[in-house]
Tab-separated table of C-alpha atoms in Angstrom:
chain	number	residue	atom	x	y	z
A	295	UNK	CA	-26.369	-0.284	35.448
A	296	UNK	CA	-23.234	1.451	35.535
A	297	UNK	CA	-21.694	4.181	33.254
A	298	UNK	CA	-18.980	4.089	30.985
A	299	UNK	CA	-17.293	6.928	30.389
A	300	UNK	CA	-14.327	8.957	28.191
A	301	UNK	CA	-10.843	7.693	30.583
A	302	UNK	CA	-8.343	10.144	31.129
A	303	UNK	CA	-5.435	9.466	28.957
A	304	UNK	CA	-2.714	11.842	30.369
A	305	UNK	CA	-2.285	14.692	32.375
A	306	UNK	CA	-2.258	16.777	29.149
A	307	UNK	CA	-5.998	15.210	27.954
A	308	UNK	CA	-8.419	17.203	28.175
A	309	UNK	CA	-11.388	16.034	25.766
A	310	UNK	CA	-11.370	13.653	23.369
A	311	UNK	CA	-13.137	12.335	19.403
A	312	UNK	CA	-15.037	9.327	18.916
A	313	UNK	CA	-13.776	7.658	16.226
A	314	UNK	CA	-15.220	4.324	16.200
A	315	UNK	CA	-17.415	1.992	18.547
A	316	UNK	CA	-16.475	-1.523	18.346
A	317	UNK	CA	-19.003	-2.694	19.904
A	318	UNK	CA	-23.402	-2.839	20.114
A	319	UNK	CA	-25.806	-2.708	22.513
A	320	UNK	CA	-26.759	-6.014	23.348
A	321	UNK	CA	-23.186	-6.882	23.318
A	322	UNK	CA	-21.883	-8.797	26.000
A	323	UNK	CA	-18.083	-7.709	27.093
A	324	UNK	CA	-15.729	-8.349	29.252
A	325	UNK	CA	-12.758	-6.908	31.336
A	326	UNK	CA	-9.897	-5.387	28.929
A	327	UNK	CA	-11.971	-5.937	25.723
A	328	UNK	CA	-11.321	-2.653	23.302
A	329	UNK	CA	-14.478	-1.133	22.608
A	330	UNK	CA	-14.311	2.329	21.018
A	331	UNK	CA	-11.139	4.418	19.574
A	332	UNK	CA	-11.067	8.161	21.321
A	333	UNK	CA	-8.349	10.026	18.861
A	334	UNK	CA	-6.813	12.578	21.245
A	335	UNK	CA	-4.120	15.300	20.162
A	336	UNK	CA	-0.788	12.301	20.062
A	337	UNK	CA	-2.915	9.431	19.651
A	338	UNK	CA	-5.571	7.587	18.193
A	339	UNK	CA	-6.080	5.220	21.679
A	340	UNK	CA	-8.442	2.224	21.873
A	341	UNK	CA	-10.570	2.429	24.751
A	342	UNK	CA	-10.519	-0.742	27.284
A	343	UNK	CA	-13.533	-1.640	28.855
A	344	UNK	CA	-12.676	-2.798	32.495
A	345	UNK	CA	-15.910	-3.635	33.685
A	346	UNK	CA	-17.986	-7.194	32.428
A	347	UNK	CA	-21.642	-6.830	31.290
A	348	UNK	CA	-23.879	-6.203	28.613
A	349	UNK	CA	-23.854	-3.154	27.054
A	350	UNK	CA	-26.796	-1.702	27.093
A	351	UNK	CA	-27.101	2.215	25.344
A	352	UNK	CA	-24.345	3.754	23.335
A	353	UNK	CA	-24.353	7.418	24.495
A	354	UNK	CA	-21.927	9.620	22.201
A	355	UNK	CA	-22.224	9.411	19.003
A	356	UNK	CA	-19.133	8.733	16.728
A	357	UNK	CA	-17.684	12.045	15.270
A	358	UNK	CA	-18.648	13.923	18.032
A	359	UNK	CA	-15.625	15.789	21.008
A	360	UNK	CA	-16.556	14.791	24.867
A	361	UNK	CA	-14.313	15.445	27.840
A	362	UNK	CA	-13.133	13.142	30.169
A	363	UNK	CA	-15.167	11.872	32.081
A	364	UNK	CA	-18.446	12.155	30.105
A	365	UNK	CA	-20.446	8.802	29.761
A	366	UNK	CA	-19.847	7.076	27.387
A	367	UNK	CA	-22.268	4.088	26.988
A	368	UNK	CA	-24.129	2.208	29.736
A	369	UNK	CA	-23.167	-1.285	31.474
A	370	UNK	CA	-26.170	-3.595	31.889
A	371	UNK	CA	-24.807	-6.581	34.773
A	372	UNK	CA	-25.292	-9.908	33.792
A	373	UNK	CA	-28.868	-10.916	34.079
A	374	UNK	CA	-29.721	-7.704	34.119
A	375	UNK	CA	-32.901	-6.213	31.882
A	376	UNK	CA	-32.264	-2.786	30.844
A	377	UNK	CA	-34.577	0.423	32.315
A	378	UNK	CA	-37.680	0.002	29.847
A	379	UNK	CA	-39.254	3.235	28.544
A	380	UNK	CA	-42.846	4.686	29.293
A	381	UNK	CA	-44.556	3.256	26.308
A	382	UNK	CA	-46.193	5.984	24.189
A	383	UNK	CA	-49.911	7.016	24.416
A	384	UNK	CA	-51.925	5.787	21.420
A	385	UNK	CA	-55.155	7.720	20.733
A	386	UNK	CA	-58.552	5.597	20.706
A	387	UNK	CA	-59.860	5.388	17.367
A	388	UNK	CA	-62.498	7.117	16.926
A	389	UNK	CA	-65.697	5.132	15.395
A	390	UNK	CA	-67.687	6.188	12.674
A	391	UNK	CA	-71.709	6.771	12.525
A	392	UNK	CA	-72.995	7.784	9.477
A	393	UNK	CA	-71.249	5.063	7.919
A	394	UNK	CA	-69.501	1.539	8.097
A	395	UNK	CA	-65.842	1.688	7.906
A	396	UNK	CA	-64.782	-0.253	4.711
A	397	UNK	CA	-63.069	-3.220	4.570
A	398	UNK	CA	-59.458	-3.008	4.597
A	399	UNK	CA	-57.402	-6.255	4.029
A	400	UNK	CA	-54.974	-6.910	7.230
A	401	UNK	CA	-51.569	-4.505	7.302
A	402	UNK	CA	-48.770	-6.882	6.916
A	403	UNK	CA	-45.970	-6.239	8.893
A	404	UNK	CA	-43.201	-4.623	7.083
A	405	UNK	CA	-40.084	-7.413	6.987
A	406	UNK	CA	-37.631	-8.104	9.774
A	407	UNK	CA	-34.292	-5.738	8.521
A	408	UNK	CA	-31.498	-7.091	7.845
A	409	UNK	CA	-28.818	-8.560	10.979
A	410	UNK	CA	-25.950	-6.008	11.116
A	411	UNK	CA	-22.693	-6.811	10.790
A	412	UNK	CA	-21.125	-6.975	13.920
A	413	UNK	CA	-18.511	-4.404	14.414
A	414	UNK	CA	-14.808	-5.071	12.657
A	415	UNK	CA	-11.793	-3.625	13.952
A	416	UNK	CA	-10.373	-0.366	12.699
A	417	UNK	CA	-7.682	-0.065	10.806
A	418	UNK	CA	-4.676	1.898	12.605
A	419	UNK	CA	-4.890	5.555	11.072
A	420	UNK	CA	-2.079	8.507	12.766
A	421	UNK	CA	-4.305	10.959	13.556
A	422	UNK	CA	-2.753	12.864	11.049
A	423	UNK	CA	-2.963	11.093	8.005
A	424	UNK	CA	-6.739	10.512	9.249
A	425	UNK	CA	-7.419	14.565	9.531
A	426	UNK	CA	-5.385	15.001	5.516
A	427	UNK	CA	-7.249	12.094	4.497
A	428	UNK	CA	-10.706	14.386	5.688
A	429	UNK	CA	-9.157	17.685	4.034
A	430	UNK	CA	-8.896	15.493	0.800
A	431	UNK	CA	-11.458	13.271	0.635
A	432	UNK	CA	-9.570	10.345	0.509
A	433	UNK	CA	-10.871	6.888	2.012
A	434	UNK	CA	-8.679	5.695	4.226
A	435	UNK	CA	-10.548	2.246	4.874
A	436	UNK	CA	-9.829	2.128	1.064
A	437	UNK	CA	-5.773	2.407	2.371
A	438	UNK	CA	-2.836	-0.038	2.548
A	439	UNK	CA	-0.966	1.630	5.154
A	440	UNK	CA	2.991	1.633	4.663
A	441	UNK	CA	3.642	2.698	7.829
A	442	UNK	CA	4.711	0.729	11.657
A	443	UNK	CA	2.604	-2.843	11.414
A	444	UNK	CA	0.428	-1.968	8.793
A	445	UNK	CA	-0.318	1.882	10.150
A	446	UNK	CA	-2.310	4.272	6.985
A	447	UNK	CA	0.002	7.282	7.459
A	448	UNK	CA	0.465	10.792	5.803
A	449	UNK	CA	2.397	9.396	3.051
A	450	UNK	CA	-0.562	6.750	1.965
A	451	UNK	CA	-2.917	9.322	2.341
A	452	UNK	CA	-0.751	11.955	0.036
A	453	UNK	CA	-0.418	9.084	-2.935
A	454	UNK	CA	-4.138	8.279	-2.901
A	455	UNK	CA	-5.167	11.702	-2.968
A	456	UNK	CA	-2.087	12.409	-6.199
A	457	UNK	CA	-3.984	9.422	-7.915
A	458	UNK	CA	-7.088	10.552	-7.463
A	459	UNK	CA	-6.276	13.826	-8.789
A	460	UNK	CA	-4.179	12.383	-12.043
A	461	UNK	CA	-7.024	10.239	-12.620
A	462	UNK	CA	-10.324	12.378	-12.310
A	463	UNK	CA	-11.219	14.160	-16.224
A	464	UNK	CA	-10.665	18.139	-16.540
A	465	UNK	CA	-12.534	20.377	-15.137
A	466	UNK	CA	-13.155	24.334	-14.261
A	467	UNK	CA	-13.687	24.294	-10.801
A	468	UNK	CA	-16.495	27.341	-9.771
A	469	UNK	CA	-15.350	28.254	-5.997
A	470	UNK	CA	-12.157	26.242	-5.131
A	471	UNK	CA	-11.684	25.601	-1.877
A	472	UNK	CA	-8.396	26.756	-0.552
A	473	UNK	CA	-5.985	23.468	-0.489
A	474	UNK	CA	-4.578	22.053	2.697
A	475	UNK	CA	-1.406	20.169	2.383
A	476	UNK	CA	0.548	17.729	4.973
A	477	UNK	CA	2.597	20.328	6.238
A	478	UNK	CA	-0.264	22.359	7.165
A	479	UNK	CA	-2.001	19.523	8.741
A	480	UNK	CA	0.731	18.808	10.760
A	481	UNK	CA	1.637	22.242	12.070
A	482	UNK	CA	-1.919	22.188	13.013
A	483	UNK	CA	-1.413	19.198	15.080
A	484	UNK	CA	1.835	19.907	16.089
A	485	UNK	CA	0.360	23.400	17.726
A	486	UNK	CA	-2.303	21.124	19.711
A	487	UNK	CA	0.575	18.912	20.829
A	488	UNK	CA	2.133	21.932	21.973
A	489	UNK	CA	-0.710	22.828	23.386
A	490	UNK	CA	-1.376	20.365	25.523
A	491	UNK	CA	1.720	19.720	27.085
A	492	UNK	CA	2.358	23.491	27.708
A	493	UNK	CA	-0.443	22.548	29.678
A	494	UNK	CA	0.385	19.225	31.679
A	495	UNK	CA	4.175	21.085	32.419
A	496	UNK	CA	2.731	23.793	33.912
A	497	UNK	CA	0.420	22.301	36.231
A	498	UNK	CA	3.339	19.643	37.270
A	499	UNK	CA	5.462	23.534	37.854
A	500	UNK	CA	2.584	24.688	39.648
A	501	UNK	CA	1.198	22.530	41.452
A	502	UNK	CA	4.206	19.672	42.395
A	503	UNK	CA	7.233	20.801	44.353
A	504	UNK	CA	9.898	18.978	42.755
A	505	UNK	CA	13.426	18.583	43.933
A	506	UNK	CA	16.433	17.035	41.249
A	507	UNK	CA	19.058	14.187	42.459
A	508	UNK	CA	21.624	12.810	40.307
A	509	UNK	CA	24.137	9.775	40.026
A	510	UNK	CA	27.052	9.098	37.665
A	511	UNK	CA	26.934	5.432	36.888
A	512	UNK	CA	29.542	3.378	35.759
A	513	UNK	CA	28.213	1.374	32.933
A	514	UNK	CA	30.904	-1.278	31.761
A	515	UNK	CA	30.152	-4.460	33.736
A	516	UNK	CA	26.245	-4.104	32.186
A	517	UNK	CA	27.816	-2.677	29.045
A	518	UNK	CA	29.923	-6.163	29.138
A	519	UNK	CA	28.004	-8.363	30.454
A	520	UNK	CA	25.252	-7.453	27.569
A	521	UNK	CA	27.686	-7.460	25.074
A	522	UNK	CA	27.936	-11.095	26.129
A	523	UNK	CA	24.568	-11.922	26.375
A	524	UNK	CA	23.701	-11.015	22.895
A	525	UNK	CA	26.930	-12.016	21.339
A	526	UNK	CA	25.097	-15.311	20.166
A	527	UNK	CA	21.699	-13.946	19.429
A	528	UNK	CA	20.940	-12.487	16.131
A	529	UNK	CA	19.846	-8.917	15.191
A	530	UNK	CA	16.398	-9.155	16.330
A	531	UNK	CA	16.855	-10.902	20.016
A	532	UNK	CA	19.506	-8.702	21.086
A	533	UNK	CA	18.300	-6.283	24.051
A	534	UNK	CA	19.307	-2.669	24.167
A	535	UNK	CA	20.391	-0.780	27.172
A	536	UNK	CA	17.543	1.028	27.523
A	537	UNK	CA	15.837	-1.681	28.487
A	538	UNK	CA	18.830	-2.787	31.695
A	539	UNK	CA	17.587	0.918	32.837
A	540	UNK	CA	13.880	0.341	32.350
A	541	UNK	CA	14.330	-2.933	34.523
A	542	UNK	CA	16.555	-1.243	37.021
A	543	UNK	CA	14.211	1.947	37.556
A	544	UNK	CA	10.854	-1.017	38.166
A	545	UNK	CA	13.237	-2.738	40.591
A	546	UNK	CA	13.975	0.144	42.535
A	547	UNK	CA	10.763	1.428	42.463
A	548	UNK	CA	9.145	-1.522	44.023
A	549	UNK	CA	11.690	-1.194	46.645
A	550	UNK	CA	10.961	1.955	47.616
A	551	UNK	CA	7.201	2.413	47.298
A	552	UNK	CA	6.655	6.115	47.325
A	553	UNK	CA	8.288	6.732	44.021
A	554	UNK	CA	5.983	4.369	41.961
A	555	UNK	CA	2.350	6.041	42.210
A	556	UNK	CA	0.078	8.929	42.472
A	557	UNK	CA	-0.718	12.239	44.125
A	558	UNK	CA	-4.167	12.441	44.641
A	559	UNK	CA	-6.472	14.718	46.779
A	560	UNK	CA	-6.298	12.606	49.698
A	561	UNK	CA	-2.401	12.380	49.732
A	562	UNK	CA	-0.126	9.403	47.892
A	563	UNK	CA	-2.009	6.417	46.388
A	564	UNK	CA	0.779	3.513	46.167
A	565	UNK	CA	0.766	1.511	42.519
A	566	UNK	CA	-0.295	-1.663	42.626
A	567	UNK	CA	2.482	-3.037	40.586
A	568	UNK	CA	5.223	-0.986	38.631
A	569	UNK	CA	4.334	-0.119	35.430
A	570	UNK	CA	6.978	2.451	33.757
A	571	UNK	CA	5.939	4.825	31.698
A	572	UNK	CA	8.921	5.534	28.573
A	573	UNK	CA	9.082	8.863	26.874
A	574	UNK	CA	8.828	8.756	23.522
A	575	UNK	CA	9.712	11.404	20.858
A	576	UNK	CA	7.185	11.465	17.832
A	577	UNK	CA	8.562	12.384	13.815
A	578	UNK	CA	6.043	15.007	14.023
A	579	UNK	CA	7.289	16.680	17.085
A	580	UNK	CA	6.414	16.085	20.810
A	581	UNK	CA	6.335	12.651	22.942
A	582	UNK	CA	4.130	10.945	24.783
A	583	UNK	CA	5.086	8.535	27.251
A	584	UNK	CA	2.350	5.670	27.202
A	585	UNK	CA	3.543	2.783	29.555
A	586	UNK	CA	4.745	-1.403	29.904
A	587	UNK	CA	3.093	-2.786	32.337
A	588	UNK	CA	4.439	-4.926	35.425
A	589	UNK	CA	8.143	-4.399	34.223
A	590	UNK	CA	9.369	-6.069	37.755
A	591	UNK	CA	8.106	-8.941	36.867
A	592	UNK	CA	9.484	-9.093	33.650
A	593	UNK	CA	12.439	-10.704	31.965
A	594	UNK	CA	14.550	-8.799	29.797
A	595	UNK	CA	13.660	-10.370	26.312
A	596	UNK	CA	10.031	-9.880	27.413
A	597	UNK	CA	10.361	-6.236	28.473
A	598	UNK	CA	12.875	-6.301	24.546
A	599	UNK	CA	9.720	-7.461	22.347
A	600	UNK	CA	7.254	-4.964	24.540
A	601	UNK	CA	9.184	-1.660	24.164
A	602	UNK	CA	9.370	-2.084	20.290
A	603	UNK	CA	5.874	-2.993	19.666
A	604	UNK	CA	5.228	0.098	22.153
A	605	UNK	CA	7.614	2.454	19.720
A	606	UNK	CA	6.205	1.354	16.778
A	607	UNK	CA	3.048	1.558	17.714
A	608	UNK	CA	3.145	5.465	19.148
A	609	UNK	CA	4.378	6.716	16.397
A	610	UNK	CA	2.098	4.919	14.350
A	611	UNK	CA	-0.551	6.546	16.423
A	612	UNK	CA	-2.271	3.492	17.964
A	613	UNK	CA	-2.103	2.930	22.048
A	614	UNK	CA	-4.596	1.444	24.233
A	615	UNK	CA	-6.248	3.236	27.199
A	616	UNK	CA	-4.218	1.784	30.516
A	617	UNK	CA	-1.131	2.206	28.622
A	618	UNK	CA	-1.613	5.755	28.462
A	619	UNK	CA	-3.963	6.425	31.910
A	620	UNK	CA	-1.935	4.593	34.647
A	621	UNK	CA	2.324	4.512	34.230
A	622	UNK	CA	3.324	4.971	38.200
A	623	UNK	CA	7.355	5.910	37.376
A	624	UNK	CA	8.677	7.619	34.011
A	625	UNK	CA	11.891	7.144	31.939
A	626	UNK	CA	13.347	9.222	30.144
A	627	UNK	CA	16.251	8.683	27.878
A	628	UNK	CA	18.137	11.072	25.815
A	629	UNK	CA	21.556	9.599	25.400
A	630	UNK	CA	21.035	9.194	21.356
A	631	UNK	CA	20.626	12.826	21.378
A	632	UNK	CA	24.447	13.909	22.689
A	633	UNK	CA	23.263	15.589	26.257
A	634	UNK	CA	25.394	14.643	29.877
A	635	UNK	CA	21.935	14.720	31.726
A	636	UNK	CA	18.337	15.392	31.577
A	637	UNK	CA	16.466	16.299	34.777
A	638	UNK	CA	12.849	16.307	33.527
A	639	UNK	CA	9.417	17.767	34.458
A	640	UNK	CA	7.230	15.086	36.319
A	641	UNK	CA	4.000	13.544	34.545
A	642	UNK	CA	1.147	14.144	37.147
A	643	UNK	CA	0.314	12.932	39.103
A	644	UNK	CA	2.968	10.821	38.875
A	645	UNK	CA	5.491	11.498	41.999
A	646	UNK	CA	8.676	10.461	40.165
A	647	UNK	CA	10.897	11.047	36.738
A	648	UNK	CA	13.914	9.239	35.993
A	649	UNK	CA	16.568	10.342	33.208
A	650	UNK	CA	19.408	9.137	31.522
A	651	UNK	CA	21.521	11.519	29.753
A	652	UNK	CA	24.770	9.559	26.955
A	653	UNK	CA	27.075	7.385	27.964
A	654	UNK	CA	30.172	8.285	27.157
A	655	UNK	CA	34.557	7.564	28.294
A	656	UNK	CA	35.452	9.446	31.290
A	657	UNK	CA	38.076	9.804	34.131
A	658	UNK	CA	37.192	7.956	36.779
A	659	UNK	CA	38.576	7.352	40.008
A	660	UNK	CA	38.072	3.725	41.021
A	661	UNK	CA	39.532	0.953	42.719
A	662	UNK	CA	42.254	3.231	44.313
A	663	UNK	CA	43.500	4.082	40.699
A	664	UNK	CA	42.400	7.014	37.648
A	665	UNK	CA	41.416	5.219	34.725
A	666	UNK	CA	38.486	5.757	31.487
A	667	UNK	CA	35.287	4.240	32.670
A	668	UNK	CA	32.127	4.323	30.519
A	669	UNK	CA	29.764	5.956	32.600
A	670	UNK	CA	26.175	7.415	32.333
A	671	UNK	CA	24.493	10.499	34.251
A	672	UNK	CA	21.209	9.213	35.772
A	673	UNK	CA	18.864	12.054	37.064
A	674	UNK	CA	16.045	11.842	39.382
A	675	UNK	CA	12.736	14.586	39.401
A	676	UNK	CA	10.579	13.471	42.763
A	677	UNK	CA	7.583	14.856	44.276
A	678	UNK	CA	8.466	16.258	47.946
A	679	UNK	CA	5.447	15.636	49.317
A	680	UNK	CA	5.780	11.813	48.799
A	681	UNK	CA	9.820	11.745	49.663
A	682	UNK	CA	12.105	13.378	50.738
A	683	UNK	CA	15.678	13.319	48.919
A	684	UNK	CA	17.589	10.791	51.507
A	685	UNK	CA	15.110	8.576	50.249
A	686	UNK	CA	15.443	9.919	46.567
A	687	UNK	CA	19.572	9.311	46.903
A	688	UNK	CA	18.862	5.857	48.517
A	689	UNK	CA	16.297	5.128	44.848
A	690	UNK	CA	19.019	6.409	42.786
A	691	UNK	CA	21.727	4.016	44.871
A	692	UNK	CA	19.935	1.230	44.253
A	693	UNK	CA	19.863	2.209	40.190
A	694	UNK	CA	23.347	2.023	40.167
A	695	UNK	CA	23.990	-1.009	42.372
A	696	UNK	CA	21.497	-3.169	40.309
A	697	UNK	CA	23.119	-1.603	36.750
A	698	UNK	CA	26.549	-2.861	38.391
A	699	UNK	CA	25.332	-6.768	38.895
A	700	UNK	CA	23.039	-7.231	35.720
A	701	UNK	CA	22.587	-10.882	36.477
A	702	UNK	CA	20.402	-9.806	39.000
A	703	UNK	CA	18.329	-7.801	36.062
A	704	UNK	CA	17.774	-11.403	34.474
A	705	UNK	CA	15.054	-12.494	35.786
């Protein structure tokens, strides 16, 4: 028998609230199966199980908040019987001496309970919308979501609450509870998120000896190639320049493995593949950095689909535990915010973060002459315990070289 514990869903998570079980005792689970939903300060995360077996016992009830590492359930290996609990001692019957006991009919066994319905998959509900629904007494299961991929968002809850209030008969309240507005709920959630982010980034700057490097990359070859590639495609099939950044970073990280992995108590542990964390700003404030898996081995079209899906689910507040727990290197792209460069803070236990600024036309000396070129500043924040500046410079140079030969990023 093994225990399935609350996973660490990022450096800024210390605890989570169990929202829903998607399995029950006796169910057989396979690797990668989603078994529960846990709410953190940033999202409602689908928890995957990475062992095969049979669910023995659910140890944490729905609604309970527990720390990372707390056992959530037990799993039995195939063919393993659950541990038997000692039977309760039943007192021996007392025989009447004065008079024989009256004859009674044998008690009929109670009817078997109706079979319980199998667990159903949860509705996608953003954490802020779920909290507001609880405070307003709205049943989120009855709502039709209008957010990304049908997610229930704050506006859906507010609309439902207003409809119920308008339909309710007018009564004089005895002691009305203070109303909680969506703005107040969002403010509380934002404060919780900022606290979590502050804790993680403080830990990063306290524990990780950062060093920073930057390089100016000419983008004209990549943008021309991408424009030609996208010309024959519909808008929904086009690839964004951000995908070229992700693929170039992943291929460079595959080549320079000291930037792809984790710093543990025992030292550097290289990643088994390049899982690129993508920094995504949330509409209500804050950010998350879930992973796209095996970026180095994917085609550009597949990466574009993965990126679009990841951003939509992140902003709907519905991510998977593997996306939150195993990024091996992170990319942040603040180009659309109008900044030339960004120097990020490493997400522990990762050892590197790559940033891209705003592509802009700048005067450059190229091929023996002066001309205007579209360039972007790429930066590297790296952990000096795992690498040094010489290797970091080679890593950024590799990113630059790959973006000069975009056809190498296609496959």
